[in-house]
mmCIF file of C-alpha atoms in Angstrom:
data_model
loop_
_atom_site.group_PDB
_atom_site.id
_atom_site.type_symbol
_atom_site.label_atom_id
_atom_site.label_comp_id
_atom_site.label_asym_id
_atom_site.label_seq_id
_atom_site.Cartn_x
_atom_site.Cartn_y
_atom_site.Cartn_z
ATOM 1 C CA MET A 199 2.036 27.275 -3.663
ATOM 2 C CA ASN A 200 4.883 27.887 -1.264
ATOM 3 C CA GLU A 201 6.136 25.189 1.094
ATOM 4 C CA GLN A 202 3.968 26.131 4.065
ATOM 5 C CA SER A 203 0.794 26.332 1.970
ATOM 6 C CA THR A 204 1.579 22.995 0.322
ATOM 7 C CA LEU A 205 2.179 21.289 3.664
ATOM 8 C CA LEU A 206 -1.084 22.719 5.016
ATOM 9 C CA LEU A 207 -2.899 21.512 1.903
ATOM 10 C CA TYR A 208 -1.598 17.951 2.267
ATOM 11 C CA ILE A 209 -2.503 17.720 5.948
ATOM 12 C CA THR A 210 -5.959 19.188 5.251
ATOM 13 C CA ILE A 211 -6.608 16.628 2.513
ATOM 14 C CA ILE A 212 -5.574 13.775 4.799
ATOM 15 C CA VAL A 213 -7.751 14.950 7.695
ATOM 16 C CA ILE A 214 -10.868 15.796 5.647
ATOM 17 C CA THR A 215 -10.851 12.585 3.586
ATOM 18 C CA SER A 216 -10.464 10.514 6.757
ATOM 19 C CA ILE A 217 -13.283 12.363 8.527
ATOM 20 C CA LEU A 218 -15.537 11.882 5.515
ATOM 21 C CA GLY A 219 -14.644 8.194 5.576
ATOM 22 C CA SER A 220 -15.700 8.042 9.225
ATOM 23 C CA CYS A 221 -19.030 9.670 8.342
ATOM 24 C CA THR A 222 -19.946 6.672 6.197
ATOM 25 C CA GLN A 223 -20.714 4.659 9.313
ATOM 26 C CA ASN A 224 -22.826 5.852 12.238
ATOM 27 C CA ARG A 225 -20.926 3.321 14.262
ATOM 28 C CA PHE A 226 -18.579 0.562 13.248
ATOM 29 C CA MET A 227 -20.604 -2.093 11.485
ATOM 30 C CA THR A 228 -19.794 -5.463 12.941
ATOM 31 C CA ILE A 229 -19.839 -8.550 10.766
ATOM 32 C CA GLY A 230 -23.396 -9.476 9.892
ATOM 33 C CA VAL A 231 -24.865 -5.972 10.237
ATOM 34 C CA ASP A 232 -26.960 -4.792 7.276
ATOM 35 C CA LEU A 233 -24.532 -3.065 4.932
ATOM 36 C CA LYS A 234 -27.284 -0.865 3.525
ATOM 37 C CA VAL A 235 -26.685 1.583 6.369
ATOM 38 C CA PHE A 236 -23.364 2.465 4.746
ATOM 39 C CA LYS A 237 -23.492 6.103 3.605
ATOM 40 C CA LYS A 238 -22.040 6.369 0.126
ATOM 41 C CA ILE A 239 -22.175 10.170 -0.273
ATOM 42 C CA PRO A 240 -19.385 10.936 2.271
ATOM 43 C CA PHE A 241 -17.377 8.067 0.781
ATOM 44 C CA ILE A 242 -17.708 9.534 -2.712
ATOM 45 C CA PHE A 243 -16.710 12.992 -1.468
ATOM 46 C CA SER A 244 -13.687 11.495 0.290
ATOM 47 C CA PHE A 245 -12.644 9.849 -2.956
ATOM 48 C CA PHE A 246 -13.259 12.989 -4.999
ATOM 49 C CA ILE A 247 -11.141 15.235 -2.756
ATOM 50 C CA SER A 248 -8.201 12.832 -2.644
ATOM 51 C CA TRP A 249 -8.527 12.187 -6.393
ATOM 52 C CA PHE A 250 -8.791 15.840 -7.473
ATOM 53 C CA PHE A 251 -5.578 17.031 -5.843
ATOM 54 C CA PHE A 252 -3.751 13.798 -6.697
ATOM 55 C CA ALA A 253 -4.813 13.332 -10.317
ATOM 56 C CA PHE A 254 -4.368 16.939 -11.430
ATOM 57 C CA ALA A 255 -1.067 17.632 -9.667
ATOM 58 C CA GLY A 256 1.523 18.850 -12.160
ATOM 59 C CA MET A 257 4.702 18.451 -10.175
ATOM 60 C CA SER A 258 7.146 15.678 -9.140
ATOM 61 C CA ASN A 259 10.625 14.722 -10.255
ATOM 62 C CA ASP A 260 9.304 11.956 -12.492
ATOM 63 C CA TYR A 261 6.414 13.873 -14.041
ATOM 64 C CA LEU A 262 8.281 14.625 -17.269
ATOM 65 C CA GLU A 263 9.569 11.047 -17.425
ATOM 66 C CA TYR A 264 6.025 9.671 -17.315
ATOM 67 C CA GLN A 265 5.075 12.011 -20.140
ATOM 68 C CA HIS A 266 8.031 10.756 -22.141
ATOM 69 C CA ILE A 267 7.053 7.133 -21.476
ATOM 70 C CA PHE A 268 3.594 7.858 -22.840
ATOM 71 C CA ASN A 269 4.983 9.550 -25.927
ATOM 72 C CA VAL A 270 7.275 6.645 -26.893
ATOM 73 C CA SER A 271 4.971 3.750 -25.943
ATOM 74 C CA GLN A 272 3.572 1.895 -28.956
ATOM 75 C CA PHE A 273 2.032 -1.528 -29.517
ATOM 76 C CA ASN A 274 5.007 -2.521 -31.663
ATOM 77 C CA ASN A 275 7.713 -1.524 -29.165
ATOM 78 C CA PHE A 276 6.354 -1.934 -25.628
ATOM 79 C CA ARG A 277 8.591 -4.975 -25.045
ATOM 80 C CA LYS A 278 11.707 -3.140 -26.184
ATOM 81 C CA LEU A 279 11.536 -0.036 -23.980
ATOM 82 C CA TRP A 280 13.561 0.487 -20.816
ATOM 83 C CA ILE A 281 10.500 0.209 -18.595
ATOM 84 C CA GLU A 282 8.331 -2.748 -17.683
ATOM 85 C CA PRO A 283 6.241 -3.981 -20.632
ATOM 86 C CA GLY A 284 2.952 -3.926 -18.728
ATOM 87 C CA PHE A 285 3.233 -0.230 -17.980
ATOM 88 C CA ALA A 286 4.330 0.558 -21.545
ATOM 89 C CA LEU A 287 1.402 -1.447 -22.913
ATOM 90 C CA LEU A 288 -1.005 0.405 -20.632
ATOM 91 C CA ASN A 289 0.272 3.703 -22.023
ATOM 92 C CA ALA A 290 -0.097 2.402 -25.568
ATOM 93 C CA ILE A 291 -3.717 1.451 -24.842
ATOM 94 C CA ILE A 292 -4.455 4.852 -23.303
ATOM 95 C CA LYS A 293 -2.952 6.497 -26.371
ATOM 96 C CA ILE A 294 -5.842 5.074 -28.425
ATOM 97 C CA PHE A 295 -8.192 7.403 -26.578
ATOM 98 C CA VAL A 296 -6.062 10.444 -25.680
ATOM 99 C CA SER A 297 -3.025 12.138 -27.159
ATOM 100 C CA ASP A 298 -2.041 14.404 -24.272
ATOM 101 C CA PRO A 299 0.467 12.715 -21.900
ATOM 102 C CA LYS A 300 -0.817 14.787 -18.978
ATOM 103 C CA VAL A 301 -4.302 13.394 -19.488
ATOM 104 C CA ALA A 302 -2.806 9.897 -19.585
ATOM 105 C CA ILE A 303 -1.177 10.490 -16.209
ATOM 106 C CA VAL A 304 -4.540 11.632 -14.825
ATOM 107 C CA PHE A 305 -6.060 8.396 -16.097
ATOM 108 C CA ILE A 306 -3.378 6.222 -14.464
ATOM 109 C CA LYS A 307 -3.656 8.070 -11.155
ATOM 110 C CA THR A 308 -7.408 7.614 -11.288
ATOM 111 C CA ILE A 309 -6.949 3.845 -11.625
ATOM 112 C CA ILE A 310 -4.775 3.836 -8.505
ATOM 113 C CA LEU A 311 -7.313 5.583 -6.295
ATOM 114 C CA ILE A 312 -10.294 3.688 -7.714
ATOM 115 C CA LEU A 313 -8.618 0.394 -6.798
ATOM 116 C CA VAL A 314 -7.675 1.609 -3.314
ATOM 117 C CA TYR A 315 -11.140 2.949 -2.514
ATOM 118 C CA LYS A 316 -12.776 -0.144 -4.031
ATOM 119 C CA VAL A 317 -10.815 -2.332 -1.616
ATOM 120 C CA VAL A 318 -11.720 -0.095 1.327
ATOM 121 C CA TYR A 319 -15.368 -0.343 0.287
ATOM 122 C CA ASP A 320 -15.173 -4.143 0.151
ATOM 123 C CA TYR A 321 -13.809 -4.221 3.714
ATOM 124 C CA ARG A 322 -16.431 -1.832 5.093
ATOM 125 C CA HIS A 323 -18.080 -4.648 7.078
ATOM 126 C CA LYS A 324 -14.799 -5.628 8.777
ATOM 127 C CA VAL A 325 -12.988 -2.362 9.494
ATOM 128 C CA PRO A 326 -13.858 1.279 10.242
ATOM 129 C CA VAL A 327 -13.648 2.997 6.862
ATOM 130 C CA GLY A 328 -12.308 6.284 8.210
ATOM 131 C CA MET A 329 -9.352 4.563 9.859
ATOM 132 C CA ALA A 330 -8.570 2.557 6.711
ATOM 133 C CA ILE A 331 -8.567 5.741 4.616
ATOM 134 C CA LEU A 332 -6.428 7.514 7.214
ATOM 135 C CA ALA A 333 -3.908 4.667 7.037
ATOM 136 C CA TYR A 334 -3.628 4.943 3.258
ATOM 137 C CA MET A 335 -3.395 8.723 3.305
ATOM 138 C CA CYS A 336 -0.666 8.722 5.965
ATOM 139 C CA MET A 337 1.294 5.796 4.543
ATOM 140 C CA ALA A 338 1.121 6.108 0.763
ATOM 141 C CA TYR A 339 -0.909 8.998 -0.628
ATOM 142 C CA LEU A 340 1.857 11.601 -0.823
ATOM 143 C CA ASP A 341 4.462 9.112 -2.009
ATOM 144 C CA ALA A 342 2.175 8.182 -4.916
ATOM 145 C CA PHE A 343 2.410 11.725 -6.319
ATOM 146 C CA CYS A 344 5.878 10.869 -7.586
ATOM 147 C CA MET A 345 6.112 7.064 -7.646
ATOM 148 C CA ILE A 346 3.106 6.473 -9.893
ATOM 149 C CA ARG A 347 4.243 3.215 -11.442
ATOM 150 C CA ILE A 348 5.052 1.292 -8.264
ATOM 151 C CA HIS A 349 1.887 2.574 -6.583
ATOM 152 C CA LEU A 350 -0.171 1.383 -9.540
ATOM 153 C CA ALA A 351 1.383 -2.071 -9.146
ATOM 154 C CA ALA A 352 0.770 -1.947 -5.379
ATOM 155 C CA ALA A 353 -2.872 -0.976 -5.911
ATOM 156 C CA VAL A 354 -3.304 -3.971 -8.224
ATOM 157 C CA VAL A 355 -1.737 -6.222 -5.558
ATOM 158 C CA LEU A 356 -4.032 -4.765 -2.909
ATOM 159 C CA PHE A 357 -7.015 -5.480 -5.148
ATOM 160 C CA ALA A 358 -5.761 -9.034 -5.715
ATOM 161 C CA VAL A 359 -5.623 -9.649 -1.945
ATOM 162 C CA ASP A 360 -9.126 -8.206 -1.631
ATOM 163 C CA LEU A 361 -10.512 -10.569 -4.273
ATOM 164 C CA TYR A 362 -8.858 -13.528 -2.582
ATOM 165 C CA ASP A 363 -9.937 -12.664 0.952
ATOM 166 C CA ASN A 364 -13.459 -11.351 0.369
ATOM 167 C CA PHE A 365 -14.521 -13.177 -2.778
ATOM 168 C CA ASP A 366 -12.273 -16.276 -2.860
ATOM 169 C CA LYS A 367 -11.118 -15.481 -6.411
ATOM 170 C CA LYS A 368 -7.849 -17.408 -6.296
ATOM 171 C CA ILE A 369 -7.042 -17.607 -10.010
ATOM 172 C CA ILE A 370 -7.934 -13.978 -10.706
ATOM 173 C CA SER A 371 -5.824 -12.904 -7.742
ATOM 174 C CA VAL A 372 -2.788 -14.758 -9.106
ATOM 175 C CA LEU A 373 -3.290 -13.225 -12.552
ATOM 176 C CA LEU A 374 -3.514 -9.757 -11.038
ATOM 177 C CA ILE A 375 -0.249 -10.251 -9.151
ATOM 178 C CA LEU A 376 1.412 -11.312 -12.419
ATOM 179 C CA LEU A 377 -0.052 -8.221 -14.047
ATOM 180 C CA ALA A 378 1.401 -6.080 -11.261
ATOM 181 C CA MET A 379 4.803 -7.670 -11.890
ATOM 182 C CA SER A 380 4.600 -6.547 -15.513
ATOM 183 C CA ILE A 381 3.923 -2.991 -14.317
ATOM 184 C CA HIS A 382 6.785 -2.903 -11.806
ATOM 185 C CA TYR A 383 9.306 -5.725 -11.406
ATOM 186 C CA SER A 384 9.659 -5.080 -7.672
ATOM 187 C CA THR A 385 6.278 -6.805 -7.275
ATOM 188 C CA PHE A 386 8.366 -9.982 -7.386
ATOM 189 C CA ILE A 387 9.136 -9.212 -3.745
ATOM 190 C CA PHE A 388 5.512 -9.870 -2.880
ATOM 191 C CA LEU A 389 5.794 -13.460 -4.099
ATOM 192 C CA PHE A 390 7.845 -14.322 -0.995
ATOM 193 C CA ALA A 391 4.871 -13.324 1.139
ATOM 194 C CA VAL A 392 2.505 -15.295 -1.108
ATOM 195 C CA VAL A 393 4.564 -18.485 -0.778
ATOM 196 C CA SER A 394 4.823 -18.034 2.998
ATOM 197 C CA PHE A 395 1.063 -17.538 3.249
ATOM 198 C CA LEU A 396 0.360 -20.671 1.207
ATOM 199 C CA ILE A 397 2.577 -22.679 3.563
ATOM 200 C CA CYS A 398 0.673 -21.355 6.573
ATOM 201 C CA ILE A 399 -2.766 -21.851 5.049
ATOM 202 C CA LYS A 400 -1.974 -25.528 4.494
ATOM 203 C CA ARG A 401 -1.364 -26.000 8.198
ATOM 204 C CA ASN A 402 -4.316 -26.617 10.471
ATOM 205 C CA ARG A 403 -2.777 -24.342 13.053
ATOM 206 C CA VAL A 404 0.079 -21.838 13.033
ATOM 207 C CA SER A 405 2.139 -22.640 16.106
ATOM 208 C CA VAL A 406 4.178 -20.087 18.022
ATOM 209 C CA LEU A 407 7.346 -22.080 17.331
ATOM 210 C CA PHE A 408 6.618 -22.146 13.605
ATOM 211 C CA TYR A 409 6.070 -18.384 13.519
ATOM 212 C CA LEU A 410 9.153 -17.621 15.601
ATOM 213 C CA THR A 411 11.208 -19.747 13.199
ATOM 214 C CA PHE A 412 9.702 -17.769 10.338
ATOM 215 C CA LEU A 413 10.693 -14.496 12.044
ATOM 216 C CA VAL A 414 14.263 -15.696 12.601
ATOM 217 C CA ILE A 415 14.594 -16.657 8.929
ATOM 218 C CA ILE A 416 13.365 -13.210 7.888
ATOM 219 C CA PHE A 417 15.772 -11.520 10.316
ATOM 220 C CA VAL A 418 18.802 -13.536 9.181
ATOM 221 C CA SER A 419 17.904 -12.924 5.539
ATOM 222 C CA ARG A 420 18.395 -9.222 6.177
ATOM 223 C CA PHE A 421 22.161 -9.759 6.431
ATOM 224 C CA ILE A 422 22.613 -11.994 3.407
ATOM 225 C CA ALA A 423 20.292 -10.031 1.124
ATOM 226 C CA VAL A 424 22.701 -7.167 0.404
ATOM 227 C CA PRO A 425 25.301 -9.165 -1.598
ATOM 228 C CA ILE A 426 22.507 -11.032 -3.382
ATOM 229 C CA ILE A 427 20.805 -7.792 -4.423
ATOM 230 C CA ASN A 428 24.139 -6.327 -5.493
ATOM 231 C CA TYR A 429 24.740 -9.348 -7.697
ATOM 232 C CA LEU A 430 21.251 -9.299 -9.225
ATOM 233 C CA THR A 431 21.307 -5.569 -9.982
ATOM 234 C CA SER A 432 24.727 -5.960 -11.572
ATOM 235 C CA ASN A 433 24.113 -9.065 -13.699
ATOM 236 C CA VAL A 434 20.388 -9.441 -14.457
ATOM 237 C CA PRO A 435 19.533 -7.149 -17.412
ATOM 238 C CA ILE A 436 15.993 -6.217 -16.334
ATOM 239 C CA LEU A 437 17.268 -5.285 -12.855
ATOM 240 C CA MET A 438 20.452 -3.454 -13.846
ATOM 241 C CA LYS A 439 18.656 -0.107 -14.094
ATOM 242 C CA TYR A 440 17.871 -0.342 -10.380
ATOM 243 C CA GLY A 441 21.474 -1.079 -9.521
ATOM 244 C CA ALA A 442 22.775 1.818 -11.567
ATOM 245 C CA LYS A 443 20.300 4.242 -10.097
ATOM 246 C CA TYR A 444 19.796 3.186 -6.501
ATOM 247 C CA THR A 445 22.527 1.026 -5.036
ATOM 248 C CA SER A 446 24.726 4.052 -4.576
ATOM 249 C CA ILE A 447 22.003 5.846 -2.644
ATOM 250 C CA THR A 448 21.972 5.045 1.041
ATOM 251 C CA LYS A 449 20.178 6.553 3.990
ATOM 252 C CA SER A 450 21.632 7.271 7.392
ATOM 253 C CA GLY A 451 20.398 5.295 10.360
ATOM 254 C CA SER A 452 19.964 1.676 11.303
ATOM 255 C CA GLY A 453 16.239 1.430 10.613
ATOM 256 C CA ILE A 454 15.263 1.725 14.275
ATOM 257 C CA VAL A 455 12.170 3.728 13.268
ATOM 258 C CA GLN A 456 10.951 0.781 11.212
ATOM 259 C CA TYR A 457 11.225 -1.478 14.254
ATOM 260 C CA LEU A 458 9.281 1.030 16.360
ATOM 261 C CA LEU A 459 6.548 1.247 13.719
ATOM 262 C CA HIS A 460 6.151 -2.534 13.550
ATOM 263 C CA ILE A 461 6.248 -3.344 17.278
ATOM 264 C CA PRO A 462 2.463 -2.836 17.603
ATOM 265 C CA PHE A 463 1.889 -5.713 15.184
ATOM 266 C CA LEU A 464 3.738 -8.117 17.476
ATOM 267 C CA TYR A 465 1.362 -7.195 20.276
ATOM 268 C CA ILE A 466 -1.686 -7.422 18.000
ATOM 269 C CA PHE A 467 -0.791 -10.887 16.761
ATOM 270 C CA TYR A 468 -0.042 -11.993 20.325
ATOM 271 C CA ALA A 469 -3.426 -10.682 21.494
ATOM 272 C CA LEU A 470 -5.294 -12.200 18.540
ATOM 273 C CA TRP A 471 -3.448 -15.497 18.312
ATOM 274 C CA ASN A 472 -6.579 -17.519 19.011
ATOM 275 C CA HIS A 473 -8.488 -15.519 16.408
ATOM 276 C CA ILE A 474 -5.789 -16.239 13.829
ATOM 277 C CA ASN A 475 -6.042 -19.982 14.422
ATOM 278 C CA ASP A 476 -9.846 -20.070 14.488
ATOM 279 C CA ARG A 477 -10.660 -21.022 10.900
ATOM 280 C CA LYS A 478 -14.388 -20.548 11.545
ATOM 281 C CA ARG A 479 -14.013 -16.780 11.974
ATOM 282 C CA SER A 480 -14.812 -14.691 8.901
ATOM 283 C CA ASP A 481 -11.793 -12.480 9.605
ATOM 284 C CA ASN A 482 -9.391 -15.402 10.054
ATOM 285 C CA ARG A 483 -7.930 -15.142 6.573
ATOM 286 C CA MET A 484 -7.265 -11.395 6.747
ATOM 287 C CA LEU A 485 -5.521 -11.759 10.108
ATOM 288 C CA LEU A 486 -3.395 -14.601 8.758
ATOM 289 C CA ILE A 487 -2.481 -12.475 5.732
ATOM 290 C CA GLY A 488 -1.398 -9.724 8.105
ATOM 291 C CA LEU A 489 0.581 -12.179 10.214
ATOM 292 C CA ILE A 490 2.665 -13.076 7.154
ATOM 293 C CA MET A 491 2.926 -9.583 5.681
ATOM 294 C CA ALA A 492 4.166 -7.811 8.810
ATOM 295 C CA PRO A 493 7.673 -9.394 8.932
ATOM 296 C CA PHE A 494 8.142 -8.751 5.213
ATOM 297 C CA SER A 495 7.030 -5.149 5.664
ATOM 298 C CA LEU A 496 9.659 -4.730 8.384
ATOM 299 C CA PHE A 497 12.308 -6.536 6.336
ATOM 300 C CA PHE A 498 11.904 -4.409 3.227
ATOM 301 C CA GLY A 499 11.441 -1.263 5.286
ATOM 302 C CA THR A 500 14.848 -1.723 6.927
ATOM 303 C CA MET A 501 16.390 -2.753 3.604
ATOM 304 C CA GLY A 502 15.416 0.671 2.334
ATOM 305 C CA TYR A 503 18.286 2.116 4.339
ATOM 306 C CA THR A 504 20.659 0.306 1.990
ATOM 307 C CA PHE A 505 18.678 0.222 -1.258
ATOM 308 C CA GLU A 506 16.179 2.988 -1.811
ATOM 309 C CA VAL A 507 14.199 1.041 -4.397
ATOM 310 C CA ILE A 508 13.750 -1.806 -1.894
ATOM 311 C CA GLY A 509 12.477 0.636 0.701
ATOM 312 C CA ARG A 510 9.818 1.790 -1.721
ATOM 313 C CA SER A 511 8.477 -1.754 -1.820
ATOM 314 C CA PHE A 512 6.753 -1.169 1.515
ATOM 315 C CA VAL A 513 3.715 -0.149 -0.545
ATOM 316 C CA PHE A 514 3.069 -3.801 -1.386
ATOM 317 C CA PHE A 515 2.341 -4.428 2.286
ATOM 318 C CA LEU A 516 -0.072 -1.532 2.884
ATOM 319 C CA TYR A 517 -2.678 -4.165 3.724
ATOM 320 C CA ILE A 518 -1.443 -4.521 7.292
ATOM 321 C CA TRP A 519 -1.740 -0.771 7.915
ATOM 322 C CA MET A 520 -5.048 -0.264 6.131
ATOM 323 C CA PHE A 521 -6.900 -3.327 7.403
ATOM 324 C CA VAL A 522 -5.079 -5.269 10.143
ATOM 325 C CA LEU A 523 -4.641 -2.276 12.449
ATOM 326 C CA PRO A 524 -8.260 -1.100 11.993
ATOM 327 C CA ARG A 525 -9.467 -4.709 12.339
ATOM 328 C CA TYR A 526 -7.818 -4.975 15.753
ATOM 329 C CA TYR A 527 -9.604 -1.798 16.814
ATOM 330 C CA ALA A 528 -12.892 -3.200 15.472
ATOM 331 C CA ILE A 529 -12.441 -6.421 17.431
ATOM 332 C CA GLN A 530 -11.911 -4.411 20.614
ATOM 333 C CA ARG A 531 -15.262 -2.741 20.011
ATOM 334 C CA GLU A 532 -17.062 -5.903 18.966
ATOM 335 C CA GLU A 533 -15.914 -7.696 22.116
ATOM 336 C CA HIS A 534 -16.724 -4.658 24.267
ATOM 337 C CA LYS A 535 -13.213 -4.228 25.552
ATOM 338 C CA LYS A 536 -12.821 -1.319 27.949
ATOM 339 C CA ASP A 537 -9.756 0.067 26.209
ATOM 340 C CA TRP A 538 -11.202 0.245 22.668
ATOM 341 C CA LEU A 539 -11.067 4.054 22.667
ATOM 342 C CA LEU A 540 -7.429 4.027 23.795
ATOM 343 C CA VAL A 541 -6.585 1.479 21.110
ATOM 344 C CA GLY A 542 -8.195 3.613 18.417
ATOM 345 C CA SER A 543 -6.364 6.706 19.629
ATOM 346 C CA LEU A 544 -2.999 4.914 19.694
ATOM 347 C CA ILE A 545 -3.510 3.621 16.151
ATOM 348 C CA CYS A 546 -4.222 7.149 14.920
ATOM 349 C CA VAL A 547 -1.151 8.422 16.753
ATOM 350 C CA LEU A 548 0.952 5.688 15.131
ATOM 351 C CA LEU A 549 -0.309 6.602 11.664
ATOM 352 C CA PHE A 550 0.301 10.318 12.164
ATOM 353 C CA PHE A 551 3.739 9.492 13.549
ATOM 354 C CA ARG A 552 4.484 7.633 10.304
ATOM 355 C CA LEU A 553 3.287 10.688 8.368
ATOM 356 C CA PHE A 554 5.455 12.952 10.519
ATOM 357 C CA ILE A 555 8.521 10.786 9.822
ATOM 358 C CA TYR A 556 7.797 10.994 6.095
ATOM 359 C CA LEU A 557 7.400 14.770 6.175
ATOM 360 C CA GLN A 558 10.551 15.264 8.269
ATOM 361 C CA SER A 559 12.668 12.975 6.101
ATOM 362 C CA GLY A 560 12.843 15.459 3.248
ATOM 363 C CA SER A 561 10.879 13.143 0.955
ATOM 364 C CA LEU A 562 8.614 15.939 -0.229
ATOM 365 C CA GLU A 563 11.618 17.933 -1.404
ATOM 366 C CA SER A 564 13.492 14.976 -2.906
ATOM 367 C CA SER A 565 10.354 13.852 -4.768
ATOM 368 C CA GLY A 566 9.687 17.327 -6.117
ATOM 369 C CA ILE A 567 6.232 17.691 -4.545
ATOM 370 C CA MET A 568 7.032 20.282 -1.900
ATOM 371 C CA ASN A 569 5.550 23.140 -3.933
ATOM 372 C CA TYR A 570 2.123 22.091 -5.139
ATOM 373 C CA TYR A 571 0.674 23.283 -8.423
ATOM 374 C CA PHE A 572 -1.872 21.954 -10.893
ATOM 375 C CA MET A 573 -0.959 20.450 -14.264
ATOM 376 C CA TRP A 574 -2.435 23.435 -16.110
ATOM 377 C CA GLN A 575 -0.381 26.020 -14.215
#
């Protein structure tokens, strides 16, 4: 496909999958409503459309590299390769069943979307499904065409948060995060958010002063992180590949767009402060998770203007876009606020604005996914 046809295809996929997601619910199902009214057929079609064009895509700058990784991955050498051992081991396991590296890539991509849609399904009683799918499609779907490995790790992290929040599976969640670290070392970044969350969960109430102090620490860390990252990527063997490849790549700008994208979360947390501190609410934990994730999302988003690989780590904080934003909209409807329709519209505008920024940044061209074609073409 040429560039215009490819762009039209991507936008069509995003719109149709989101509409199908919205068709799963006649209205937003508030907490306690019978979940049997959830319509699975539109949800399955939404998954199938996003999966088909994602799994069978045959382009991207790293497509040949992933094939090479599959070809060299063995049970007796997965710890010795240049990539993370978890991802190499996964390829070695897949090789038991298939011999074609392209089929292996299809399998890995399928895992990513199954995990994402499984999490959306688990949150169907707390958020509007269509909005959650729209958030993922605008924020991460296209980027995953090229960055398969980090998006696989991010999907595992997202699933870990889901198991902790909805099913209280603490040990399994920790193990999944460790698994994600073995797939992509940048998952280590997420541990800072985990530690911060554990500190907050131990407190009976998160005070404004405590949170403001937390924000200041995050902001100040932005200025001391650069020399630390330079040192780590120059002296730690497992991180040296990132230094060699990415520290010389910088983006223009001061990250003002990242601040604009995250401003709505400040308002949301201000408006829902009582909800966040009400431990009796069933959505308390997810709002508290979002409260902690948002500053880290902003921090690593702005760091991406200095280190590209750090900027990619925003995918570990997709939770706030996929579930916190839609949850705020759902609360407006549950509490019969007059401006619920305006809130929903503004959230959609924000998500499409994020998509517009991505499309205008040249990421499609730099990732090699500007001209779509299938793996068999």
